[in-house]
Short mmCIF file of C-alpha atoms and ligand atoms in Angstrom, two decimals:
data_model
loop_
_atom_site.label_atom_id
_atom_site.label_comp_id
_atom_site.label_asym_id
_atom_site.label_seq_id
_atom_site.Cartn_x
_atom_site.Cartn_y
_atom_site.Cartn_z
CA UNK A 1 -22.06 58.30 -7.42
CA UNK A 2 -20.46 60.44 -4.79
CA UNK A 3 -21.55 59.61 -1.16
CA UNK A 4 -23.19 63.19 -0.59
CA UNK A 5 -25.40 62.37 -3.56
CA UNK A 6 -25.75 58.88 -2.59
CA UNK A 7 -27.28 60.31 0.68
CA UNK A 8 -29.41 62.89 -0.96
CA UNK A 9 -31.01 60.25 -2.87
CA UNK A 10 -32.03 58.32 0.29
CA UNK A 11 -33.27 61.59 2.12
CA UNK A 12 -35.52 61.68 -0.43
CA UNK A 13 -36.60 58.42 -1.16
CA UNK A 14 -37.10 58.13 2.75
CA UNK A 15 -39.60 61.07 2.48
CA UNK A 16 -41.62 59.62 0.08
CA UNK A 17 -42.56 56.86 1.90
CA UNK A 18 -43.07 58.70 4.58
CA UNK A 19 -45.31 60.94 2.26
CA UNK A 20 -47.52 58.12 1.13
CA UNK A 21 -47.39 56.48 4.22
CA UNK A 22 -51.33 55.76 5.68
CA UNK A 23 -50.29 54.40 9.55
CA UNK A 24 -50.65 51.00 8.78
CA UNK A 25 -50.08 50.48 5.28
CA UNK A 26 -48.86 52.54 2.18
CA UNK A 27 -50.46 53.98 -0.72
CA UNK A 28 -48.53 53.57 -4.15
CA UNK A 29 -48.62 57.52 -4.94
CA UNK A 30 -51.45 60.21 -4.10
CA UNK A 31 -54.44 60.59 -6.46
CA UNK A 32 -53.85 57.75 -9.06
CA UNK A 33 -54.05 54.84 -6.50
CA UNK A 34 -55.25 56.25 -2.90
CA UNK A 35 -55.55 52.45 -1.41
CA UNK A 36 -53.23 49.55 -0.66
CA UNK A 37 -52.10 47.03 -3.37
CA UNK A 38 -50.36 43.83 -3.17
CA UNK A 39 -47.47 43.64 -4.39
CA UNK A 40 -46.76 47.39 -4.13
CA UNK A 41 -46.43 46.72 -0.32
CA UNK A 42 -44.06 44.03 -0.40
CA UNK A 43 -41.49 46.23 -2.08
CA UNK A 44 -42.44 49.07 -0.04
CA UNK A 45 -41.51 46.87 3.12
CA UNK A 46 -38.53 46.27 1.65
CA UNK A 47 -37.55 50.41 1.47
CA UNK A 48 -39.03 50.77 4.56
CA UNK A 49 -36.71 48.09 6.68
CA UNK A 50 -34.01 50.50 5.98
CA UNK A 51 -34.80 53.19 8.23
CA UNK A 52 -38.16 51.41 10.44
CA UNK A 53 -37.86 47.73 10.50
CA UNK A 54 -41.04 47.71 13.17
CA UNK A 55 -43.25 49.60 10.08
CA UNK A 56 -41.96 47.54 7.44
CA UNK A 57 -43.73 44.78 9.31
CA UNK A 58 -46.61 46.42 9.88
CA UNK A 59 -46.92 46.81 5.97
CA UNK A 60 -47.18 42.83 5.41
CA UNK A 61 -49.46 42.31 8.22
CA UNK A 62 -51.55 45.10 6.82
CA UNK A 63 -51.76 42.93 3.81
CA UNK A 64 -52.23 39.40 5.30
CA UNK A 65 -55.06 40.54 7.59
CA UNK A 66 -57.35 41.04 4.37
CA UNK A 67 -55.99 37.51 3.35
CA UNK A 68 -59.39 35.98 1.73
CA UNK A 69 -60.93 32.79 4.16
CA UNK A 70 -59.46 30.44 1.28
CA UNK A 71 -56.51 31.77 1.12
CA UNK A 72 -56.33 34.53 -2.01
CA UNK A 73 -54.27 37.69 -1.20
CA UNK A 74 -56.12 40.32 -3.03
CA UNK A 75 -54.58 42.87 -5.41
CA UNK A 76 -56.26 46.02 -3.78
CA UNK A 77 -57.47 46.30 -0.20
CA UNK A 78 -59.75 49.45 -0.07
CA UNK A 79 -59.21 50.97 3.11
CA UNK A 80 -61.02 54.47 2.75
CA UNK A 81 -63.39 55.57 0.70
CA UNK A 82 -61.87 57.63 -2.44
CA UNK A 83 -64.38 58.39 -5.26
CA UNK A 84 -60.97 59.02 -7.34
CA UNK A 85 -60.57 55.55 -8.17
CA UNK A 86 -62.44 53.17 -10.72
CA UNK A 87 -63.01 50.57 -10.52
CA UNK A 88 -63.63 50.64 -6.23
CA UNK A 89 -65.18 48.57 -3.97
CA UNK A 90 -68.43 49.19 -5.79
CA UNK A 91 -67.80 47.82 -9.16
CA UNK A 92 -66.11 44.95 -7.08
CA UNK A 93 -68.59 43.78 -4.90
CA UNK A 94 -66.64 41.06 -2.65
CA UNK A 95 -68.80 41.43 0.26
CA UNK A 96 -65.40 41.34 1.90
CA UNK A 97 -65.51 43.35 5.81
CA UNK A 98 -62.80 45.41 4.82
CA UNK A 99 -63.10 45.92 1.07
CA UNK A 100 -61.26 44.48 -1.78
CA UNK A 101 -60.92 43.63 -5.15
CA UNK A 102 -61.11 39.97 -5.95
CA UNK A 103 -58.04 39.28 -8.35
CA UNK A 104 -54.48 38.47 -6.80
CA UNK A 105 -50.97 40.18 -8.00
CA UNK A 106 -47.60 38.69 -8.35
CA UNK A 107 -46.61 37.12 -4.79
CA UNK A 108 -43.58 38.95 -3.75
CA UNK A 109 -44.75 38.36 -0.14
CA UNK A 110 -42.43 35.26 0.66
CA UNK A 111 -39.62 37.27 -0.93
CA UNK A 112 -40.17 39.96 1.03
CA UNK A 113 -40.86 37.65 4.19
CA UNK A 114 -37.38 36.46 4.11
CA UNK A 115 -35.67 39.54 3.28
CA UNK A 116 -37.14 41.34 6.27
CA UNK A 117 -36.62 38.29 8.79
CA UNK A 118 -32.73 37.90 8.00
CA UNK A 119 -32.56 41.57 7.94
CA UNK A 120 -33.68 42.35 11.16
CA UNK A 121 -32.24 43.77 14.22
CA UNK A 122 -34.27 42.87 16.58
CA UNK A 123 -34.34 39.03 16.21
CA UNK A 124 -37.06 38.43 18.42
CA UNK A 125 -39.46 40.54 16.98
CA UNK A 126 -38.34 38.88 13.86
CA UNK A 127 -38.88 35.64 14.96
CA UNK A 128 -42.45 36.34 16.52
CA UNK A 129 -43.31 38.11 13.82
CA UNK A 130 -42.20 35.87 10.66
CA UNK A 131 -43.83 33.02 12.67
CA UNK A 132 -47.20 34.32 12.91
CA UNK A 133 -46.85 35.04 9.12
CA UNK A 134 -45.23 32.31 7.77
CA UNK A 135 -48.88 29.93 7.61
CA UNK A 136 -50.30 32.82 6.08
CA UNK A 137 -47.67 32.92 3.57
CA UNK A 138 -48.01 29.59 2.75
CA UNK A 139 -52.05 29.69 2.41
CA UNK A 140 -51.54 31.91 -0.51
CA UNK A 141 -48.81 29.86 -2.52
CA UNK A 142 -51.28 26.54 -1.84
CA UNK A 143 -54.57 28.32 -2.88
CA UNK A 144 -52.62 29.53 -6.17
CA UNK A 145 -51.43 26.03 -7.22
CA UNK A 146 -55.05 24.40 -6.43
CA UNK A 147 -57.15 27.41 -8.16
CA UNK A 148 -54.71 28.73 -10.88
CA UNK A 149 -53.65 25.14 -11.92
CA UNK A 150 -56.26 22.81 -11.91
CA UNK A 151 -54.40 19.92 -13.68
CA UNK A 152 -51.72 20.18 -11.65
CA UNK A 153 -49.26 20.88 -14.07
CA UNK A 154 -47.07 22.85 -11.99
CA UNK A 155 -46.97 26.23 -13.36
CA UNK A 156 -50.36 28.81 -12.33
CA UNK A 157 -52.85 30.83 -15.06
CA UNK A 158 -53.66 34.69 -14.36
CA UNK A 159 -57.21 35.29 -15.40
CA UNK A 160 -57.22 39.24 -15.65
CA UNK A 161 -54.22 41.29 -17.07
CA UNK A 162 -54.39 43.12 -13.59
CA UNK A 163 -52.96 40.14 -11.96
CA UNK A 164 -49.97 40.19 -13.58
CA UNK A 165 -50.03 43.85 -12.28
CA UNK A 166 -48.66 44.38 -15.92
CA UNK A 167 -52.03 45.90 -16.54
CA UNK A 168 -51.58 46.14 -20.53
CA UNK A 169 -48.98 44.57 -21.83
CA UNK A 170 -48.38 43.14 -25.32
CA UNK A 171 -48.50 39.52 -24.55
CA UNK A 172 -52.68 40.22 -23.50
CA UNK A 173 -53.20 41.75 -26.85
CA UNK A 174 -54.25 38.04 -28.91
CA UNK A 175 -56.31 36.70 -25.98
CA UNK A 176 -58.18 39.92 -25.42
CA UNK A 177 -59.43 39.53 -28.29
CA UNK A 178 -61.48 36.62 -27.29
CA UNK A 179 -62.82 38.47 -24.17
CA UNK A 180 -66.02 40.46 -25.02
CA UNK A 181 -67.13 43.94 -24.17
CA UNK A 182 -70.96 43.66 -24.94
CA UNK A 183 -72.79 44.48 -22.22
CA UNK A 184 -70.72 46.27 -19.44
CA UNK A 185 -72.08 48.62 -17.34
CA UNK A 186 -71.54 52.14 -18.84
CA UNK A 187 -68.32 53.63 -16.31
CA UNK A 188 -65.96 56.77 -16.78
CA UNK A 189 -62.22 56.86 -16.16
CA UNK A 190 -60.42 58.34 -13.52
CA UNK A 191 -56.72 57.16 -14.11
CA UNK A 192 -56.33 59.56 -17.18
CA UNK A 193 -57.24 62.54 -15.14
CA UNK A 194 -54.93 61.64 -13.00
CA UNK A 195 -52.27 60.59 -15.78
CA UNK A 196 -51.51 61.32 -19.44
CA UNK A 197 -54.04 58.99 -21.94
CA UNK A 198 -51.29 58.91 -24.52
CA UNK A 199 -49.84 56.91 -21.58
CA UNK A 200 -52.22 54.81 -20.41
CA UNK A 201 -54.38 51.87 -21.68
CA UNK A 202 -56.33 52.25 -23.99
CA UNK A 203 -60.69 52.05 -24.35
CA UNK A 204 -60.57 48.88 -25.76
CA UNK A 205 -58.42 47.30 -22.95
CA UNK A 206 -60.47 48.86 -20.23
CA UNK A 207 -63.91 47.41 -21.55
CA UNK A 208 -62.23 43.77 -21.51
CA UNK A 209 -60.83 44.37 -18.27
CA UNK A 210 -64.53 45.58 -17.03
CA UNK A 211 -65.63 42.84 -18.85
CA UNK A 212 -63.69 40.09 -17.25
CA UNK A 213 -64.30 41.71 -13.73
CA UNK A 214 -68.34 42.23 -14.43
CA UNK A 215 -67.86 38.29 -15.21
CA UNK A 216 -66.37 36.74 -12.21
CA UNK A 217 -68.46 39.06 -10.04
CA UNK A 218 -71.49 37.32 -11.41
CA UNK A 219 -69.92 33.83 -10.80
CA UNK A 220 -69.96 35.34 -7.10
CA UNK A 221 -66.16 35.45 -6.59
CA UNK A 222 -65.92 31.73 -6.15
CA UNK A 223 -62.22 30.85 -7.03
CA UNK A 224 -63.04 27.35 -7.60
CA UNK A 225 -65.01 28.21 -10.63
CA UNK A 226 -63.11 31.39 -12.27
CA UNK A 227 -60.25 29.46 -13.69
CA UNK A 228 -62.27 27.32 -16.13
CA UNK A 229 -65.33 29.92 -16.68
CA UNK A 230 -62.23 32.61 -17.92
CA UNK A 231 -61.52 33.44 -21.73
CA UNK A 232 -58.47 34.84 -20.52
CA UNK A 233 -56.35 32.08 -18.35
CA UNK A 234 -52.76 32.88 -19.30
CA UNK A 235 -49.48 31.50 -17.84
CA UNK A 236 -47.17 34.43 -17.81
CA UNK A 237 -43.12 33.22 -16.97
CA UNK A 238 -42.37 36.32 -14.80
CA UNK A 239 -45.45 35.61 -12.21
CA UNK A 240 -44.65 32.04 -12.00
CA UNK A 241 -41.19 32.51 -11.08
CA UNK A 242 -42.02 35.08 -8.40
CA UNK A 243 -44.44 32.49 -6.97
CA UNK A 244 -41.65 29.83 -7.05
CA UNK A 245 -38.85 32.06 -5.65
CA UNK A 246 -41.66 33.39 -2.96
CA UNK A 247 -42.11 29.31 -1.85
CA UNK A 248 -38.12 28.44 -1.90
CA UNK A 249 -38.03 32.07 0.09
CA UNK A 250 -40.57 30.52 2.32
CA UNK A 251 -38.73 27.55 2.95
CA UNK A 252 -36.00 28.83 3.62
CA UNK A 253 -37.54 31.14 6.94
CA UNK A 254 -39.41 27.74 7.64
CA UNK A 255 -36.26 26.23 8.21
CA UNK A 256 -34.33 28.61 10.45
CA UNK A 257 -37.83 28.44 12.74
CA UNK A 258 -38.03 24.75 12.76
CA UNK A 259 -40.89 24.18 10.85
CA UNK A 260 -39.69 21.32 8.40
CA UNK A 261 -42.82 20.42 7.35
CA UNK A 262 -44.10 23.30 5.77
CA UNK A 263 -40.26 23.81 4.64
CA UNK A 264 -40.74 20.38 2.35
CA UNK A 265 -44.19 21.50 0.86
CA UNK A 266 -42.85 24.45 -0.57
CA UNK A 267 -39.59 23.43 -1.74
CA UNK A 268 -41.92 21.01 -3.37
CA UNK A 269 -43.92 23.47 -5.12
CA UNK A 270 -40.55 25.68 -6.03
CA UNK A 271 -39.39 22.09 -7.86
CA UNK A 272 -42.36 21.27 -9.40
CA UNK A 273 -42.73 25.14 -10.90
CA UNK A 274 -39.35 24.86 -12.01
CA UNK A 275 -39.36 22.38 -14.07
CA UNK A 276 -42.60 23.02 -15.81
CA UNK A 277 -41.09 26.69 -16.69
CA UNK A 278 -38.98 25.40 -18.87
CA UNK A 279 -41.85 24.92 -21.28
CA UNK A 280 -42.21 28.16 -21.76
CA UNK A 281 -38.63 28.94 -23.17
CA UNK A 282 -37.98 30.19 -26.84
CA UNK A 283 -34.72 29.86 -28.34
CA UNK A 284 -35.85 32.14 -31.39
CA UNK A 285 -36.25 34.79 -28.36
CA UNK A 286 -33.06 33.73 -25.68
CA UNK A 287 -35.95 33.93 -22.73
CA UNK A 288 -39.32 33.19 -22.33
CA UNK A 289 -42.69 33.52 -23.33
CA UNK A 290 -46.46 33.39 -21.99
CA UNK A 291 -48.75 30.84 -22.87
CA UNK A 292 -52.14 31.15 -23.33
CA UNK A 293 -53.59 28.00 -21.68
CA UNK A 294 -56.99 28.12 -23.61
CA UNK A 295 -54.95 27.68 -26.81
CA UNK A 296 -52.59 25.95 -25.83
CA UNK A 297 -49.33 28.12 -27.62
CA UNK A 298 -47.04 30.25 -26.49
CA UNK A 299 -47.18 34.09 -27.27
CA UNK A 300 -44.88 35.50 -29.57
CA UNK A 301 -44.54 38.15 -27.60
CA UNK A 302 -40.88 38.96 -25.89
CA UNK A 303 -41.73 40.88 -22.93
CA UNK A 304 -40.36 42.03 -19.55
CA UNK A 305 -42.24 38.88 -18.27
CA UNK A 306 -40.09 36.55 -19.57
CA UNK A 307 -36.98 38.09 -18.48
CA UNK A 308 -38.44 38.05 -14.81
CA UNK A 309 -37.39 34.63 -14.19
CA UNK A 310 -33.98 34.72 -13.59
CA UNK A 311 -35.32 35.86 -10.37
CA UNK A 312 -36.27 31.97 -9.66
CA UNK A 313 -33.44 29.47 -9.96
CA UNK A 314 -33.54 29.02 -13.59
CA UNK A 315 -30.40 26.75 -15.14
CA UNK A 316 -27.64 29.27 -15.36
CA UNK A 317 -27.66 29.08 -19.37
CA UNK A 318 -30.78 30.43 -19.40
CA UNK A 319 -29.52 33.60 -16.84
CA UNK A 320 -26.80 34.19 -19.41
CA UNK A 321 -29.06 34.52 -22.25
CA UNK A 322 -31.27 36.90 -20.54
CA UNK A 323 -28.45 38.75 -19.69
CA UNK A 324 -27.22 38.94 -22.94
CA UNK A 325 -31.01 39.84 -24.41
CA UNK A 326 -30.66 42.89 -21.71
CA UNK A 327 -27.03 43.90 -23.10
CA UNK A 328 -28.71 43.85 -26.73
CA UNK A 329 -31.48 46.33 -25.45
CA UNK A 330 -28.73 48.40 -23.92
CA UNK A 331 -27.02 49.23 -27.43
CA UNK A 332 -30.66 50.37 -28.71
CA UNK A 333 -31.73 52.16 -25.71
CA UNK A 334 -30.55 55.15 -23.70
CA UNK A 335 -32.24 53.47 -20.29
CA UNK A 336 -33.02 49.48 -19.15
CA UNK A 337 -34.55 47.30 -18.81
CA UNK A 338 -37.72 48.42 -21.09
CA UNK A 339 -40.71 46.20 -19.97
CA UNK A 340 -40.63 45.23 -24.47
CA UNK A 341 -38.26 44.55 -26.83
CA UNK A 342 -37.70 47.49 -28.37
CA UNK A 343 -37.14 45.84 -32.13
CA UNK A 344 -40.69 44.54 -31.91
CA UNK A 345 -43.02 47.38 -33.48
CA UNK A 346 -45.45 46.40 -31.09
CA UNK A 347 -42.99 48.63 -28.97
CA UNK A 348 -44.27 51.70 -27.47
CA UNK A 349 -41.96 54.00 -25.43
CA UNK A 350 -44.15 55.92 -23.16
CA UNK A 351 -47.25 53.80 -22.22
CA UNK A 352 -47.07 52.11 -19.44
CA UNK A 353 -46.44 48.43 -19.95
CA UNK A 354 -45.77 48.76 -23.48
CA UNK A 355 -42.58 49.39 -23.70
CA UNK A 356 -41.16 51.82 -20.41
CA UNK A 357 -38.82 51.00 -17.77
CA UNK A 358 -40.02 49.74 -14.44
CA UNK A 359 -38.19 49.65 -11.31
CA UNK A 360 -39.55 47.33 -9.50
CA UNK A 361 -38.96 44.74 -12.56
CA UNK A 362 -35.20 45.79 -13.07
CA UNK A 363 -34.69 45.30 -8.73
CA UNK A 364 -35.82 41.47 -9.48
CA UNK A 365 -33.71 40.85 -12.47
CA UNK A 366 -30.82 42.35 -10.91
CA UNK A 367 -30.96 40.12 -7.29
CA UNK A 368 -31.49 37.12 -10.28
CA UNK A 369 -28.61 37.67 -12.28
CA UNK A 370 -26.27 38.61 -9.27
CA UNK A 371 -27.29 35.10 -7.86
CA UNK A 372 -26.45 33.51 -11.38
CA UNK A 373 -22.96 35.52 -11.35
CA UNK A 374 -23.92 37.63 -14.51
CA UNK A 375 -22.55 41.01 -12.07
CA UNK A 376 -21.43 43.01 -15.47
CA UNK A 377 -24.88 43.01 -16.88
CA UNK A 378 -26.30 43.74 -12.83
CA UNK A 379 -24.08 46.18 -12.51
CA UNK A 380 -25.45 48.06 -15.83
CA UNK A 381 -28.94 48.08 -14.84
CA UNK A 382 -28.79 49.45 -11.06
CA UNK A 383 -26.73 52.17 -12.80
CA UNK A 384 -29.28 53.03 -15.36
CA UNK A 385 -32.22 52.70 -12.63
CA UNK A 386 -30.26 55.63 -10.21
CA UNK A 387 -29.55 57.63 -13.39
CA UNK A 388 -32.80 57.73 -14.02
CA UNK A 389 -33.79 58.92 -10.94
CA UNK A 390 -31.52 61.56 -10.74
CA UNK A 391 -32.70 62.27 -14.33
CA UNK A 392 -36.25 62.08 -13.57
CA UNK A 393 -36.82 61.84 -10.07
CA UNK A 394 -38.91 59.03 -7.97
CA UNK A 395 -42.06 58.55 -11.10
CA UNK A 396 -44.15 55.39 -11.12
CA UNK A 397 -41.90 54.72 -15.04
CA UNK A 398 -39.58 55.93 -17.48
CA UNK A 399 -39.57 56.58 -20.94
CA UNK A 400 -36.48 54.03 -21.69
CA UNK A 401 -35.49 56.28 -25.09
CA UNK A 402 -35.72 59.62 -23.26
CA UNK A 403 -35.64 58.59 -19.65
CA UNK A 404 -38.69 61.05 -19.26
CA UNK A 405 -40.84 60.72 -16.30
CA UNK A 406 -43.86 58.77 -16.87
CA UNK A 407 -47.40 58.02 -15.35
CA UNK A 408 -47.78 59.06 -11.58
CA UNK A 409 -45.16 61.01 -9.25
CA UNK A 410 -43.75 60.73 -5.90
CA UNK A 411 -44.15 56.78 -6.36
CA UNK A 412 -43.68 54.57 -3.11
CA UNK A 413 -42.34 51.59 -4.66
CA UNK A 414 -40.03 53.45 -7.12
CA UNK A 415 -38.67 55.38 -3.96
CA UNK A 416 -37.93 51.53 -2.09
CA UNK A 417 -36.24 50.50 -4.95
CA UNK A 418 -33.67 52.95 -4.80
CA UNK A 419 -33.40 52.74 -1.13
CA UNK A 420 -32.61 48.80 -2.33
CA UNK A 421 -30.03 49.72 -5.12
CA UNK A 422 -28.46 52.47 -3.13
CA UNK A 423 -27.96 49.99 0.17
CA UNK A 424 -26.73 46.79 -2.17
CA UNK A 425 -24.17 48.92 -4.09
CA UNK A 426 -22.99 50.43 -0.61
CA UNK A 427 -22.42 46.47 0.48
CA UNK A 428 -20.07 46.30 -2.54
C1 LIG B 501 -50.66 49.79 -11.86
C2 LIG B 501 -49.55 48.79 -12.13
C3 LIG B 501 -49.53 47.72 -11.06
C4 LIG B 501 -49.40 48.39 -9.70
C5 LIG B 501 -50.45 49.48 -9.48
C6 LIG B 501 -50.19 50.32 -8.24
O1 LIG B 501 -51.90 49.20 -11.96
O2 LIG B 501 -49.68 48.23 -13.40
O3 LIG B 501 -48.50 46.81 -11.26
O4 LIG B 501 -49.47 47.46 -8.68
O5 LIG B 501 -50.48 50.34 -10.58
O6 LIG B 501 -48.91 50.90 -8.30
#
């Protein structure tokens, strides 16, 4: 890319996060999602240190100051009123001061912790500010591993598709069917009038997902009972390796502020997930799969979400073999890395976690396999993420056979991203 279009690209990005930017924190695109979500921010701090470290800050703390009293970052944090969305703060009900929903998302936040603190200019600020955030940080990771894994068995169970924040994926599709839809509350849409259906999930997965949410509200939003009261309790490889890269992440900052303690607990936790993930690889598939805890089996399912952990420190034959499922996908598809495999006919091009390309997901399998030395394959995807763009523009996904702009437009975290790839490619 020449440098003139390597600037135009961040003029632009930079505008639309200034676009969707609320003061304090950022909203993911106008219309389709008018509030704050989790991990949405993280990334967004990430664009966001490039041209205002002070507001890239701002957007974590925005996040940790809804921080539930035992520790649960929540997924949405509904900071105005916006009849546009559904399900809001109504359907909800978490009696929270500042409303919220009362399901988690994947915790980028200790990634994103670290990134900003050895980023910084202004160490002090840094310091002060990764200091006050760092116990917070750590609240999150503990109340995961003592709600989401009961037994202890090192690796933590998502109990609604949201969580994920790979809202319908293929791997749900077996254990849905155990969740029921009889008596919901009757409700009406607003994502597809914000969004093409033929895009977006479908009836049947919304009244589960209503379902499931109608059901923990009625246990009250008490997290030490949802885990074992939910049909759905699935271990997906992707979130458990953001959650273990988040605590060795956390460590790390620990460490360069002195605080060994809390450095040993997670580095602990980062272990202990570790080696448990390993139970979830497939050697039919060369990566690795969900498993549904109330079965007990993994999902034959070969997903985005088991590529996502080379983003932990996975054993470097495992990288390679992700890397060389990704090369396969690139001889079948015109853009990577599609969020399915594309031979399964479960495949679906254009909706939404079916099958598109994701950003976000191909920014955390790139910093994985550059770690694990697998550059070539790296190198292939932040290429086909900033041709996209310049295809397509900044959309919330891609169409990985046409590279057509999909779902919502302006995105925030799609902008960061490129703000990311552009800025690592300039370091060489
Ligand atoms: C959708 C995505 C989820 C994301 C949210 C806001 O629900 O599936 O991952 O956090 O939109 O962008």
């Amino acid at each position: 890319m020449t440098a003139q279009n390597t600037s135009r690209l961040q003029d632009l990005a930079v505008e639309v996060l200034k676009e969707n930017d609320r003061g304090t924190y950022t909203v993911p695109t106008k219309g389709l999602y008018p509030f704050q979500w989790n991990w949405d921010s993280c990334f967004t701090a990430l664009g966001q240190a490039h041209f205002d470290e002070d507001r890239a800050w701002t957007e974590i703390e925005t996040l940790f100051a809804h921080q539930w009293p035992d520790g649960m970052v929540p997924h949405i944090v509904f900071h105005v009123h916006d009849e546009g969305y559904f399900p809001g703060a109504d359907v909800w009900q978490t009696g929270r001061p500042t409303p919220t929903s009362g399901i988690t998302q994947p915790a980028v936040a200790g990634f994103a912790l670290r990134q900003l603190f050895e980023r910084s200019k202004d160490r002090d600020a840094a310091e002060r500010r990764a200091r006050t955030l760092l116990p917070k940080a750590e609240k999150w990771s503990a109340w995961f591993y003592a709600n989401r894994d009961p037994k202890g068995q090192g690796l933590v169970a998502i109990l609604h598709p949201w969580e994920a924040g790979r809202d319908n994926s293929i791997d749900w599709d077996e254990a849905f069917e155990r969740v029921p839809t009889e008596g919901i509350a009757p409700y009406t849409r607003r994502d597809t009038q914000h969004a093409d259906p033929a895009h977006r999930p479908t009836k049947a997965q919304y009244d589960r997902y209503l379902w499931l949410v109608e059901h923990f509200r009625g246990l009250g939003w008490d997290n030490s009972k949802l885990h074992d009261a939910s049909p759905f309790q699935i271990v997906d490889p992707g979130f458990n390796a953001i959650l273990i890269r988040g605590c060795q992440d956390l460590a790390v900052v620990a460490e360069a502020l002195g605080e060994t303690e809390l450095a040993t607990r997670n580095r602990a936790r980062a272990n202990k997930g570790l080696a448990a993930l390993e139970q979830l690889w497939s050697d039919t598939h060369g990566q690795y799969l969900c498993l549904d805890r109330v079965t007990g089996t993994l999902v034959d399912s070969a997903s985005i979400g088991g590529l996502i952990p080379v983003f932990a420190a996975i054993p470097p034959e495992r990288a390679k073999a992700i890397g060389a499922v990704i090369q396969r996908q690139a001889e079948r598809l015109k853009y990577i890395v599609a969020s399915h495999d594309p031979a399964d006919e479960r495949f679906d091009a254009k909706r939404y976690w079916r099958g598109p390309v994701w950003l976000v997901c191909n920014y955390l399998i790139v910093d994985g396999l550059q770690a694990a030395g697998e550059t070539a394959v790296a190198e292939m995807i932040t290429r086909s993420s900033l041709e996209l763009i310049e295809q397509s523009g900044f959309a919330e996904y891609y169409d990985p056979t046409t590279g057509e702009a999909c779902g919502g437009g302006r995105f925030t975290w799609t902008a960061a991203m490129v703000l990311e790839f552009l800025a690592s490619r300039g370091r060489g």
